[in-house]
């Protein structure tokens, strides 16, 4: 059993602790919520526990389908043991339906069906507002090798297939989502970070009600209820 040691990092939604095993970390999910590059701040009751449990549930599902992930073991309602990785400094965004920044950028009404799945990369840098970049920027800056980027893209499409199909069964439409990948000490790429209502757009398939962080971003009511509804549909509690 890994022993929790010093805090290595505190982000907007999670803290990361070292353990006595150099290959493992403990992630602790917070109730803090931010949006618009940290300009909007708040808390969402029980968000940390919900995101921890939803993420682990989906990570397990994906690893059963052949996607390598950083997940090791859920330790408590908020805490999970994960493999230690160096994060690739890219947000990998997969879009099935137009929404959010894509709708704004291209003038497509939210909910517009597109002809194919869209993959986008953003450079992870809060001070710069996570600017969108393409594979040429990524190669030029050395953020990932061409081979790594190919693997990341293949994983992202496979994850999209698996999650979309799974969520459809519980009447959730996967509109878009963000992934992050990391490298283990031997260079192996694994899926890292979280997959939760903070990082995905989930719409009820029938009513198209938003069941994700857009409720917080857009000052809508019953944010907690939406997060709880996702947990209930996925895990049944
Ligand atoms: N997303 C995220 N973190 C970010 C930016 C985006 O998790 O820093 C997720 C977001 O929740 C959505 C998808 O990525 O599911 C696409 O987000 P978009 O580019 O539309 O930006 P947003 O409208 O969230 O600013």
GROMACS .gro file of C-alpha atoms in nm, residues 5-177:
model
  173
    5UNK     CA    1   0.360   1.201   0.133
    6UNK     CA    2   0.412   1.569   0.047
    7UNK     CA    3   0.185   1.767  -0.185
    8UNK     CA    4   0.355   1.804  -0.523
    9UNK     CA    5   0.106   2.026  -0.697
   10UNK     CA    6  -0.226   2.202  -0.651
   11UNK     CA    7  -0.434   2.276  -0.958
   12UNK     CA    8  -0.777   2.436  -0.996
   13UNK     CA    9  -0.973   2.116  -0.932
   14UNK     CA   10  -0.723   1.867  -0.790
   15UNK     CA   11  -0.425   1.826  -0.561
   16UNK     CA   12  -0.152   1.574  -0.633
   17UNK     CA   13   0.053   1.409  -0.358
   18UNK     CA   14   0.375   1.208  -0.380
   19UNK     CA   15   0.382   0.861  -0.227
   20UNK     CA   16   0.666   0.645  -0.093
   21UNK     CA   17   0.664   0.474  -0.435
   22UNK     CA   18   0.830   0.700  -0.697
   23UNK     CA   19   0.609   0.550  -0.969
   24UNK     CA   20   0.280   0.640  -0.798
   25UNK     CA   21   0.091   0.957  -0.694
   26UNK     CA   22  -0.233   1.026  -0.512
   27UNK     CA   23  -0.485   1.260  -0.675
   28UNK     CA   24  -0.733   1.438  -0.447
   29UNK     CA   25  -1.035   1.599  -0.613
   30UNK     CA   26  -1.160   1.935  -0.480
   31UNK     CA   27  -1.507   2.091  -0.485
   32UNK     CA   28  -1.358   2.413  -0.629
   33UNK     CA   29  -1.483   2.512  -0.972
   34UNK     CA   30  -1.332   2.766  -1.210
   35UNK     CA   31  -1.417   2.879  -1.561
   36UNK     CA   32  -1.295   3.130  -1.819
   37UNK     CA   33  -0.925   3.075  -1.738
   38UNK     CA   34  -0.989   3.104  -1.365
   39UNK     CA   35  -1.177   3.436  -1.387
   40UNK     CA   36  -1.499   3.278  -1.252
   41UNK     CA   37  -1.460   3.093  -0.923
   42UNK     CA   38  -1.695   2.895  -0.702
   43UNK     CA   39  -1.757   2.562  -0.538
   44UNK     CA   40  -1.991   2.283  -0.636
   45UNK     CA   41  -2.102   2.069  -0.340
   46UNK     CA   42  -1.964   1.712  -0.359
   47UNK     CA   43  -1.807   1.775  -0.701
   48UNK     CA   44  -1.474   1.629  -0.587
   49UNK     CA   45  -1.631   1.300  -0.486
   50UNK     CA   46  -1.848   1.280  -0.797
   51UNK     CA   47  -1.564   1.359  -1.038
   52UNK     CA   48  -1.335   1.110  -0.865
   53UNK     CA   49  -1.589   0.832  -0.892
   54UNK     CA   50  -1.707   0.916  -1.245
   55UNK     CA   51  -1.347   0.943  -1.372
   56UNK     CA   52  -1.245   0.609  -1.221
   57UNK     CA   53  -1.554   0.437  -1.354
   58UNK     CA   54  -1.483   0.561  -1.708
   59UNK     CA   55  -1.106   0.497  -1.685
   60UNK     CA   56  -1.178   0.134  -1.589
   61UNK     CA   57  -1.417   0.098  -1.880
   62UNK     CA   58  -1.157   0.239  -2.120
   63UNK     CA   59  -0.874   0.020  -1.993
   64UNK     CA   60  -1.097  -0.285  -2.045
   65UNK     CA   61  -1.121  -0.168  -2.407
   66UNK     CA   62  -0.745  -0.151  -2.451
   67UNK     CA   63  -0.670   0.214  -2.367
   68UNK     CA   64  -0.374   0.239  -2.126
   69UNK     CA   65  -0.455   0.477  -1.838
   70UNK     CA   66  -0.287   0.614  -1.527
   71UNK     CA   67  -0.559   0.468  -1.300
   72UNK     CA   68  -0.442   0.228  -1.029
   73UNK     CA   69  -0.693   0.220  -0.742
   74UNK     CA   70  -0.967   0.431  -0.583
   75UNK     CA   71  -0.853   0.498  -0.225
   76UNK     CA   72  -1.151   0.692  -0.090
   77UNK     CA   73  -1.444   0.902  -0.206
   78UNK     CA   74  -1.208   1.183  -0.315
   79UNK     CA   75  -0.870   1.016  -0.356
   80UNK     CA   76  -0.723   0.788  -0.619
   81UNK     CA   77  -0.387   0.621  -0.661
   82UNK     CA   78  -0.249   0.683  -1.011
   83UNK     CA   79   0.071   0.613  -1.201
   84UNK     CA   80   0.312   0.906  -1.195
   85UNK     CA   81   0.338   1.067  -1.537
   86UNK     CA   82   0.488   1.369  -1.706
   87UNK     CA   83   0.190   1.540  -1.863
   88UNK     CA   84   0.207   1.612  -2.237
   89UNK     CA   85   0.128   1.988  -2.236
   90UNK     CA   86  -0.172   1.956  -2.466
   91UNK     CA   87  -0.546   1.958  -2.416
   92UNK     CA   88  -0.684   1.707  -2.663
   93UNK     CA   89  -1.042   1.805  -2.749
   94UNK     CA   90  -1.282   1.573  -2.926
   95UNK     CA   91  -1.607   1.717  -3.067
   96UNK     CA   92  -1.911   1.531  -3.195
   97UNK     CA   93  -2.160   1.820  -3.193
   98UNK     CA   94  -2.085   2.193  -3.218
   99UNK     CA   95  -2.081   2.373  -2.881
  100UNK     CA   96  -1.876   2.614  -2.670
  101UNK     CA   97  -1.571   2.777  -2.826
  102UNK     CA   98  -1.617   2.599  -3.162
  103UNK     CA   99  -1.970   2.740  -3.196
  104UNK     CA  100  -1.836   3.087  -3.122
  105UNK     CA  101  -1.535   3.059  -3.351
  106UNK     CA  102  -1.720   2.921  -3.653
  107UNK     CA  103  -2.062   3.075  -3.596
  108UNK     CA  104  -2.232   2.736  -3.571
  109UNK     CA  105  -2.535   2.724  -3.340
  110UNK     CA  106  -2.481   2.497  -3.040
  111UNK     CA  107  -2.620   2.152  -3.108
  112UNK     CA  108  -2.534   2.157  -3.481
  113UNK     CA  109  -2.441   1.811  -3.604
  114UNK     CA  110  -2.112   1.812  -3.792
  115UNK     CA  111  -2.013   1.585  -4.082
  116UNK     CA  112  -1.740   1.411  -3.883
  117UNK     CA  113  -1.574   1.406  -3.542
  118UNK     CA  114  -1.338   1.700  -3.491
  119UNK     CA  115  -1.007   1.673  -3.306
  120UNK     CA  116  -0.838   1.987  -3.170
  121UNK     CA  117  -0.522   2.052  -2.970
  122UNK     CA  118  -0.465   2.338  -2.728
  123UNK     CA  119  -0.134   2.424  -2.564
  124UNK     CA  120  -0.179   2.398  -2.187
  125UNK     CA  121  -0.084   2.742  -2.061
  126UNK     CA  122  -0.329   2.935  -1.842
  127UNK     CA  123  -0.146   3.265  -1.885
  128UNK     CA  124  -0.191   3.237  -2.262
  129UNK     CA  125  -0.551   3.112  -2.231
  130UNK     CA  126  -0.471   2.761  -2.364
  131UNK     CA  127  -0.432   2.866  -2.731
  132UNK     CA  128  -0.533   2.627  -3.007
  133UNK     CA  129  -0.235   2.481  -3.192
  134UNK     CA  130  -0.188   2.235  -3.479
  135UNK     CA  131   0.051   1.946  -3.538
  136UNK     CA  132   0.311   2.179  -3.689
  137UNK     CA  133   0.326   2.390  -3.372
  138UNK     CA  134   0.342   2.073  -3.164
  139UNK     CA  135   0.636   1.938  -3.366
  140UNK     CA  136   0.815   2.275  -3.381
  141UNK     CA  137   0.792   2.325  -3.003
  142UNK     CA  138   0.872   1.962  -2.927
  143UNK     CA  139   0.560   1.915  -2.711
  144UNK     CA  140   0.508   1.565  -2.855
  145UNK     CA  141   0.679   1.359  -3.125
  146UNK     CA  142   0.499   1.280  -3.451
  147UNK     CA  143   0.467   0.919  -3.337
  148UNK     CA  144   0.323   1.021  -3.000
  149UNK     CA  145   0.074   1.254  -3.167
  150UNK     CA  146  -0.041   0.973  -3.393
  151UNK     CA  147  -0.096   0.750  -3.090
  152UNK     CA  148  -0.278   1.030  -2.906
  153UNK     CA  149  -0.512   1.087  -3.201
  154UNK     CA  150  -0.584   0.714  -3.237
  155UNK     CA  151  -0.656   0.683  -2.863
  156UNK     CA  152  -0.877   0.995  -2.868
  157UNK     CA  153  -1.098   0.857  -3.148
  158UNK     CA  154  -1.118   0.515  -2.983
  159UNK     CA  155  -1.208   0.674  -2.647
  160UNK     CA  156  -1.477   0.878  -2.822
  161UNK     CA  157  -1.630   0.564  -2.976
  162UNK     CA  158  -1.626   0.374  -2.647
  163UNK     CA  159  -1.761   0.658  -2.432
  164UNK     CA  160  -2.028   0.771  -2.680
  165UNK     CA  161  -2.164   0.419  -2.710
  166UNK     CA  162  -2.158   0.359  -2.335
  167UNK     CA  163  -2.320   0.691  -2.247
  168UNK     CA  164  -2.591   0.646  -2.508
  169UNK     CA  165  -2.719   0.349  -2.306
  170UNK     CA  166  -2.790   0.578  -2.012
  171UNK     CA  167  -2.943   0.849  -2.231
  172UNK     CA  168  -2.646   1.081  -2.234
  173UNK     CA  169  -2.520   1.240  -2.553
  174UNK     CA  170  -2.144   1.304  -2.553
  175UNK     CA  171  -2.117   1.645  -2.720
  176UNK     CA  172  -1.745   1.709  -2.668
  177UNK     CA  173  -1.470   1.646  -2.415
   0.00000   0.00000   0.00000
